[in-house]
GROMACS .gro file of C-alpha atoms in nm:
model
  327
    1UNK     CA    1   9.542   3.569  15.329
    2UNK     CA    2   9.300   3.303  15.276
    3UNK     CA    3   9.463   3.084  15.581
    4UNK     CA    4   9.450   3.362  15.724
    5UNK     CA    5   9.051   3.424  15.642
    6UNK     CA    6   9.009   3.085  15.720
    7UNK     CA    7   9.165   3.092  16.067
    8UNK     CA    8   8.953   3.408  16.142
    9UNK     CA    9   8.655   3.270  16.138
   10UNK     CA   10   8.748   3.016  16.393
   11UNK     CA   11   8.940   3.283  16.613
   12UNK     CA   12   8.776   3.612  16.541
   13UNK     CA   13   8.997   3.788  16.740
   14UNK     CA   14   9.310   3.645  16.578
   15UNK     CA   15   9.510   3.942  16.391
   16UNK     CA   16   9.772   3.987  16.108
   17UNK     CA   17  10.120   4.188  16.111
   18UNK     CA   18  10.093   4.268  16.459
   19UNK     CA   19  10.440   4.440  16.565
   20UNK     CA   20  10.615   4.250  16.844
   21UNK     CA   21  10.781   4.532  16.992
   22UNK     CA   22  10.446   4.617  17.126
   23UNK     CA   23  10.426   4.309  17.330
   24UNK     CA   24  10.808   4.301  17.457
   25UNK     CA   25  10.967   4.475  17.721
   26UNK     CA   26  11.260   4.563  17.508
   27UNK     CA   27  11.046   4.700  17.302
   28UNK     CA   28  11.200   4.568  16.980
   29UNK     CA   29  11.060   4.312  16.714
   30UNK     CA   30  10.896   4.282  16.366
   31UNK     CA   31  10.572   4.149  16.269
   32UNK     CA   32  10.397   3.838  16.345
   33UNK     CA   33  10.232   3.730  16.049
   34UNK     CA   34   9.926   3.592  16.269
   35UNK     CA   35   9.901   3.668  16.638
   36UNK     CA   36   9.636   3.612  16.922
   37UNK     CA   37   9.594   3.674  17.257
   38UNK     CA   38   9.444   3.460  17.473
   39UNK     CA   39   9.434   3.319  17.881
   40UNK     CA   40   9.246   3.067  17.793
   41UNK     CA   41   9.407   2.726  17.780
   42UNK     CA   42   9.150   2.550  17.590
   43UNK     CA   43   9.124   2.812  17.311
   44UNK     CA   44   9.529   2.800  17.347
   45UNK     CA   45   9.482   2.406  17.248
   46UNK     CA   46   9.271   2.446  16.940
   47UNK     CA   47   9.510   2.732  16.794
   48UNK     CA   48   9.809   2.518  16.867
   49UNK     CA   49   9.637   2.193  16.655
   50UNK     CA   50   9.532   2.419  16.386
   51UNK     CA   51   9.862   2.529  16.345
   52UNK     CA   52   9.973   2.201  16.343
   53UNK     CA   53   9.708   2.115  16.103
   54UNK     CA   54   9.804   2.419  15.873
   55UNK     CA   55  10.203   2.335  15.901
   56UNK     CA   56  10.240   2.707  16.062
   57UNK     CA   57  10.506   2.724  16.274
   58UNK     CA   58  10.402   2.874  16.608
   59UNK     CA   59  10.557   3.056  16.945
   60UNK     CA   60  10.390   3.107  17.256
   61UNK     CA   61  10.503   3.359  17.526
   62UNK     CA   62  10.335   3.582  17.802
   63UNK     CA   63  10.491   3.894  17.899
   64UNK     CA   64  10.756   3.946  17.660
   65UNK     CA   65  11.009   4.025  17.944
   66UNK     CA   66  11.337   3.785  17.857
   67UNK     CA   67  11.314   3.757  17.453
   68UNK     CA   68  11.454   3.984  17.250
   69UNK     CA   69  11.268   3.902  16.868
   70UNK     CA   70  11.427   3.994  16.514
   71UNK     CA   71  11.347   4.324  16.334
   72UNK     CA   72  11.223   4.051  16.100
   73UNK     CA   73  10.952   3.967  16.287
   74UNK     CA   74  10.829   3.573  16.305
   75UNK     CA   75  10.675   3.386  15.979
   76UNK     CA   76  10.433   3.244  16.206
   77UNK     CA   77  10.180   3.274  16.472
   78UNK     CA   78  10.248   3.436  16.785
   79UNK     CA   79  10.054   3.344  17.054
   80UNK     CA   80  10.021   3.572  17.391
   81UNK     CA   81   9.925   3.347  17.676
   82UNK     CA   82   9.883   3.589  17.957
   83UNK     CA   83   9.616   3.695  18.196
   84UNK     CA   84   9.516   4.098  18.137
   85UNK     CA   85   9.315   4.298  18.385
   86UNK     CA   86   9.307   4.096  18.690
   87UNK     CA   87   9.164   4.117  19.022
   88UNK     CA   88   9.200   3.890  19.356
   89UNK     CA   89   8.817   3.747  19.295
   90UNK     CA   90   8.882   3.561  18.997
   91UNK     CA   91   9.234   3.440  19.039
   92UNK     CA   92   9.120   3.122  19.085
   93UNK     CA   93   9.344   2.950  19.330
   94UNK     CA   94   9.289   2.590  19.394
   95UNK     CA   95   9.404   2.549  19.730
   96UNK     CA   96   9.438   2.194  19.970
   97UNK     CA   97   9.637   2.204  20.316
   98UNK     CA   98   9.884   1.960  20.476
   99UNK     CA   99  10.093   1.990  20.793
  100UNK     CA  100  10.394   2.110  20.683
  101UNK     CA  101  10.281   2.344  20.398
  102UNK     CA  102   9.996   2.469  20.160
  103UNK     CA  103   9.965   2.359  19.793
  104UNK     CA  104   9.791   2.601  19.558
  105UNK     CA  105   9.692   2.570  19.178
  106UNK     CA  106   9.740   2.861  18.964
  107UNK     CA  107   9.699   2.939  18.595
  108UNK     CA  108  10.014   3.023  18.445
  109UNK     CA  109   9.912   3.318  18.243
  110UNK     CA  110   9.880   3.496  18.578
  111UNK     CA  111  10.144   3.781  18.617
  112UNK     CA  112  10.394   3.690  18.821
  113UNK     CA  113  10.428   3.973  19.074
  114UNK     CA  114  10.077   4.023  19.052
  115UNK     CA  115  10.000   3.657  19.164
  116UNK     CA  116  10.277   3.755  19.467
  117UNK     CA  117  10.119   4.059  19.581
  118UNK     CA  118   9.766   3.849  19.652
  119UNK     CA  119   9.883   3.537  19.836
  120UNK     CA  120   9.812   3.730  20.124
  121UNK     CA  121   9.941   3.469  20.440
  122UNK     CA  122  10.121   3.243  20.196
  123UNK     CA  123  10.501   3.244  20.193
  124UNK     CA  124  10.785   3.179  19.966
  125UNK     CA  125  10.780   3.390  19.662
  126UNK     CA  126  10.865   3.700  19.823
  127UNK     CA  127  11.183   3.725  19.661
  128UNK     CA  128  10.990   3.743  19.317
  129UNK     CA  129  10.788   4.061  19.392
  130UNK     CA  130  10.918   4.288  19.119
  131UNK     CA  131  10.981   4.036  18.796
  132UNK     CA  132  10.823   4.126  18.504
  133UNK     CA  133  10.637   3.815  18.306
  134UNK     CA  134  10.416   3.536  18.356
  135UNK     CA  135  10.403   3.261  18.640
  136UNK     CA  136  10.477   3.059  18.321
  137UNK     CA  137  10.762   3.230  18.204
  138UNK     CA  138  10.933   3.259  18.552
  139UNK     CA  139  10.910   2.858  18.571
  140UNK     CA  140  10.999   2.851  18.187
  141UNK     CA  141  11.391   2.999  18.289
  142UNK     CA  142  11.338   2.931  18.664
  143UNK     CA  143  11.352   3.284  18.778
  144UNK     CA  144  11.539   3.323  19.073
  145UNK     CA  145  11.698   3.629  19.298
  146UNK     CA  146  11.804   3.678  19.658
  147UNK     CA  147  11.990   3.328  19.649
  148UNK     CA  148  11.583   3.127  19.591
  149UNK     CA  149  11.424   3.033  19.239
  150UNK     CA  150  11.108   2.923  19.156
  151UNK     CA  151  11.156   2.565  19.155
  152UNK     CA  152  11.229   2.579  19.539
  153UNK     CA  153  10.854   2.619  19.523
  154UNK     CA  154  10.709   2.389  19.229
  155UNK     CA  155  10.549   2.083  19.333
  156UNK     CA  156  10.420   1.988  18.981
  157UNK     CA  157  10.343   2.145  18.658
  158UNK     CA  158  10.046   2.066  18.386
  159UNK     CA  159  10.166   2.126  18.049
  160UNK     CA  160  10.049   2.071  17.700
  161UNK     CA  161  10.263   1.864  17.491
  162UNK     CA  162  10.259   1.888  17.097
  163UNK     CA  163  10.552   1.679  17.034
  164UNK     CA  164  10.362   1.419  16.907
  165UNK     CA  165  10.067   1.428  16.637
  166UNK     CA  166   9.812   1.435  16.934
  167UNK     CA  167   9.796   1.779  17.172
  168UNK     CA  168   9.867   1.590  17.510
  169UNK     CA  169   9.772   1.781  17.847
  170UNK     CA  170   9.994   1.599  18.125
  171UNK     CA  171  10.141   1.658  18.482
  172UNK     CA  172  10.519   1.662  18.510
  173UNK     CA  173  10.634   1.675  18.882
  174UNK     CA  174  10.931   1.898  18.966
  175UNK     CA  175  11.221   1.659  18.909
  176UNK     CA  176  11.060   1.627  18.530
  177UNK     CA  177  11.076   1.965  18.483
  178UNK     CA  178  11.510   1.934  18.508
  179UNK     CA  179  11.550   2.266  18.688
  180UNK     CA  180  11.928   2.398  18.742
  181UNK     CA  181  12.025   2.744  18.726
  182UNK     CA  182  11.799   3.000  18.500
  183UNK     CA  183  11.696   2.657  18.310
  184UNK     CA  184  11.442   2.389  18.272
  185UNK     CA  185  11.288   2.117  18.032
  186UNK     CA  186  11.079   2.394  17.896
  187UNK     CA  187  11.345   2.636  17.819
  188UNK     CA  188  11.388   2.661  17.436
  189UNK     CA  189  11.143   2.368  17.411
  190UNK     CA  190  10.837   2.493  17.222
  191UNK     CA  191  10.681   2.104  17.254
  192UNK     CA  192  10.617   2.162  17.588
  193UNK     CA  193  10.353   2.486  17.716
  194UNK     CA  194  10.306   2.545  18.063
  195UNK     CA  195   9.900   2.581  18.112
  196UNK     CA  196   9.907   2.569  18.527
  197UNK     CA  197  10.096   2.515  18.857
  198UNK     CA  198  10.090   2.373  19.181
  199UNK     CA  199  10.299   2.559  19.402
  200UNK     CA  200  10.398   2.468  19.727
  201UNK     CA  201  10.405   2.744  19.985
  202UNK     CA  202  10.404   2.807  20.359
  203UNK     CA  203  10.169   2.983  20.585
  204UNK     CA  204  10.333   3.298  20.804
  205UNK     CA  205  10.210   3.622  20.959
  206UNK     CA  206  10.038   3.867  20.635
  207UNK     CA  207  10.258   4.172  20.815
  208UNK     CA  208  10.592   3.990  20.795
  209UNK     CA  209  10.523   3.871  20.413
  210UNK     CA  210  10.423   4.248  20.371
  211UNK     CA  211  10.754   4.367  20.503
  212UNK     CA  212  10.989   4.093  20.330
  213UNK     CA  213  10.824   4.228  20.006
  214UNK     CA  214  10.868   4.604  20.088
  215UNK     CA  215  11.236   4.484  20.158
  216UNK     CA  216  11.307   4.296  19.819
  217UNK     CA  217  11.110   4.616  19.613
  218UNK     CA  218  11.354   4.857  19.797
  219UNK     CA  219  11.651   4.611  19.652
  220UNK     CA  220  11.526   4.574  19.349
  221UNK     CA  221  11.499   4.983  19.300
  222UNK     CA  222  11.818   5.037  19.425
  223UNK     CA  223  11.987   4.728  19.128
  224UNK     CA  224  11.726   4.766  18.845
  225UNK     CA  225  11.859   4.989  18.575
  226UNK     CA  226  11.510   5.204  18.435
  227UNK     CA  227  11.436   5.182  18.046
  228UNK     CA  228  11.350   4.941  17.863
  229UNK     CA  229  11.523   4.608  17.850
  230UNK     CA  230  11.454   4.256  17.943
  231UNK     CA  231  11.639   4.182  18.260
  232UNK     CA  232  11.995   4.030  18.287
  233UNK     CA  233  12.130   3.930  17.916
  234UNK     CA  234  12.401   3.652  18.057
  235UNK     CA  235  12.379   3.396  18.332
  236UNK     CA  236  12.654   3.431  18.600
  237UNK     CA  237  12.892   3.207  18.538
  238UNK     CA  238  12.953   2.892  18.773
  239UNK     CA  239  13.301   2.771  18.748
  240UNK     CA  240  13.613   2.953  18.851
  241UNK     CA  241  13.914   3.189  18.680
  242UNK     CA  242  14.242   3.049  18.610
  243UNK     CA  243  14.460   3.180  18.888
  244UNK     CA  244  14.697   3.329  18.685
  245UNK     CA  245  14.374   3.553  18.577
  246UNK     CA  246  14.288   3.623  18.936
  247UNK     CA  247  14.579   3.802  19.019
  248UNK     CA  248  14.513   4.087  18.840
  249UNK     CA  249  14.187   4.118  19.021
  250UNK     CA  250  14.222   4.045  19.352
  251UNK     CA  251  13.876   4.139  19.419
  252UNK     CA  252  13.731   3.863  19.230
  253UNK     CA  253  13.875   3.594  19.495
  254UNK     CA  254  13.579   3.548  19.670
  255UNK     CA  255  13.362   3.483  19.432
  256UNK     CA  256  13.665   3.194  19.256
  257UNK     CA  257  13.626   3.028  19.584
  258UNK     CA  258  13.264   3.033  19.570
  259UNK     CA  259  13.268   2.901  19.233
  260UNK     CA  260  12.986   3.169  19.146
  261UNK     CA  261  13.061   3.520  18.937
  262UNK     CA  262  12.862   3.804  18.874
  263UNK     CA  263  12.811   3.784  18.487
  264UNK     CA  264  12.787   4.219  18.528
  265UNK     CA  265  13.061   4.230  18.723
  266UNK     CA  266  13.306   4.067  18.467
  267UNK     CA  267  13.127   4.305  18.171
  268UNK     CA  268  13.209   4.581  18.442
  269UNK     CA  269  13.621   4.486  18.470
  270UNK     CA  270  13.627   4.470  18.078
  271UNK     CA  271  13.505   4.846  18.092
  272UNK     CA  272  13.212   4.752  17.871
  273UNK     CA  273  13.006   4.980  18.111
  274UNK     CA  274  12.776   5.232  17.902
  275UNK     CA  275  12.931   5.071  17.590
  276UNK     CA  276  12.677   5.179  17.311
  277UNK     CA  277  12.615   4.992  16.954
  278UNK     CA  278  12.342   5.177  16.796
  279UNK     CA  279  12.035   5.341  17.014
  280UNK     CA  280  12.137   4.965  17.185
  281UNK     CA  281  12.340   5.052  17.537
  282UNK     CA  282  12.491   4.855  17.809
  283UNK     CA  283  12.362   4.979  18.121
  284UNK     CA  284  12.569   5.262  18.347
  285UNK     CA  285  12.368   5.126  18.614
  286UNK     CA  286  12.406   4.751  18.626
  287UNK     CA  287  12.607   4.592  18.330
  288UNK     CA  288  12.431   4.277  18.257
  289UNK     CA  289  12.126   4.485  18.154
  290UNK     CA  290  12.122   4.622  17.786
  291UNK     CA  291  11.881   4.943  17.758
  292UNK     CA  292  11.710   5.033  17.451
  293UNK     CA  293  11.753   5.353  17.448
  294UNK     CA  294  11.477   5.467  17.161
  295UNK     CA  295  11.527   5.297  16.885
  296UNK     CA  296  11.722   5.021  16.868
  297UNK     CA  297  11.711   4.705  16.637
  298UNK     CA  298  11.745   4.339  16.743
  299UNK     CA  299  12.061   4.314  16.513
  300UNK     CA  300  12.248   4.634  16.778
  301UNK     CA  301  12.173   4.369  17.059
  302UNK     CA  302  12.315   4.092  16.879
  303UNK     CA  303  12.628   4.283  16.846
  304UNK     CA  304  12.636   4.428  17.190
  305UNK     CA  305  12.596   4.071  17.317
  306UNK     CA  306  12.834   3.941  17.060
  307UNK     CA  307  13.083   4.225  17.169
  308UNK     CA  308  13.084   4.122  17.562
  309UNK     CA  309  13.122   3.739  17.512
  310UNK     CA  310  13.429   3.803  17.328
  311UNK     CA  311  13.587   4.063  17.556
  312UNK     CA  312  13.499   3.864  17.834
  313UNK     CA  313  13.675   3.553  17.668
  314UNK     CA  314  13.954   3.759  17.561
  315UNK     CA  315  14.005   3.884  17.952
  316UNK     CA  316  13.867   3.577  18.180
  317UNK     CA  317  13.893   3.281  17.957
  318UNK     CA  318  13.558   3.191  18.005
  319UNK     CA  319  13.212   3.169  17.786
  320UNK     CA  320  12.909   3.350  17.901
  321UNK     CA  321  12.553   3.231  17.831
  322UNK     CA  322  12.251   3.411  17.725
  323UNK     CA  323  11.977   3.397  17.992
  324UNK     CA  324  11.758   3.615  17.742
  325UNK     CA  325  11.591   3.397  17.468
  326UNK     CA  326  11.625   3.515  17.075
  327UNK     CA  327  11.384   3.465  16.813
   0.00000   0.00000   0.00000
C-alpha cells in the first residue's frame, strides 16, 4: 500500500482495485491495481512519469469500446483519458481556414460521436455518428464505416512519446501514423499516446450534414446488435478465397472479385450465428459481434473467438484477425 499512498498524495483522485468491467462497453474485466480518470493532458503526463519512475506498468484507454479486459484484471495502472459531461461551449476547438478546407484542433479525450454532433457546418465525419469511444480511440484503430475512415480526415496528431526515459510531446503528420485498414502506428503501441488531433474538414450546409447524420444513424440502428459488446470482433478479410471453395459459395463470388470479404458473412456461412459459450454469444443479428448476455467472462469470449478462427480456417483456408484489443 505504500506505493499507492505515495501516489495518492500527488494524485488525490487515484483509486485502487477498481473493476474494469465498469469501464468497458463489454461489461467484462477484473480489477485494476491502480486507477485514474483524467481529461487533463498535464496530469496524464505526470502520472505516466511517476508510473515509469516506480516501474509500474500502465495502460491508457478511452471509453473501453474496443477492449476485452481479462477477468484477472490489470496488475498496474489503468488511466482513463476521457472527457465527460461536455458542453459545446467548453469543447475548446481551435480552427483555421484555408482555400480548400477547415483545420480544427481538438482534444483526443472527446467522445467521437459527441464531437460529430457538435461540428455544425463542418463536414467529413458524418459516417462516424454512433461509433462509441473517444476521438483518440477512433484514430488508434483507424475507425471507419460506409467506406470512409478517420484517416481520411487526419492532418496531424499530437502524441506523448514515452519510448525513451523522457516523456516527449511531438507532432506526427498523417503519413507518420502508418494508417491501414483498422490499424495505425498507435494500435498495440503503448509508447505513443494520442492527446490532441488536427482534423481536415469541409464547409457544407448544416441541414445537409444533419440529414447525412440521421441517415447514418438509421443505417447503424438496423445493423447494430443490441446488448453489451465491443463492436466488430474481427477485421474484414482483404484478399481472395480459392476458387475451389468459392464454387460451393456462389454468393461470395462478387466479394472475392473485389478482394474484400466481410468477416461477419464468413462466420455466418460457418453456421456460427447464435453459438454460445457460457454467457458469450455470437449475435443472431450480426455474426461479427459477440454479446455478453449478462455474466460472460473473458475466457468465454476468447474461447468463442478461437472457435470462430478455427472454423473459418477449416472452411475457407484463411485466417481472421481480431479488430479488438485484448488485455
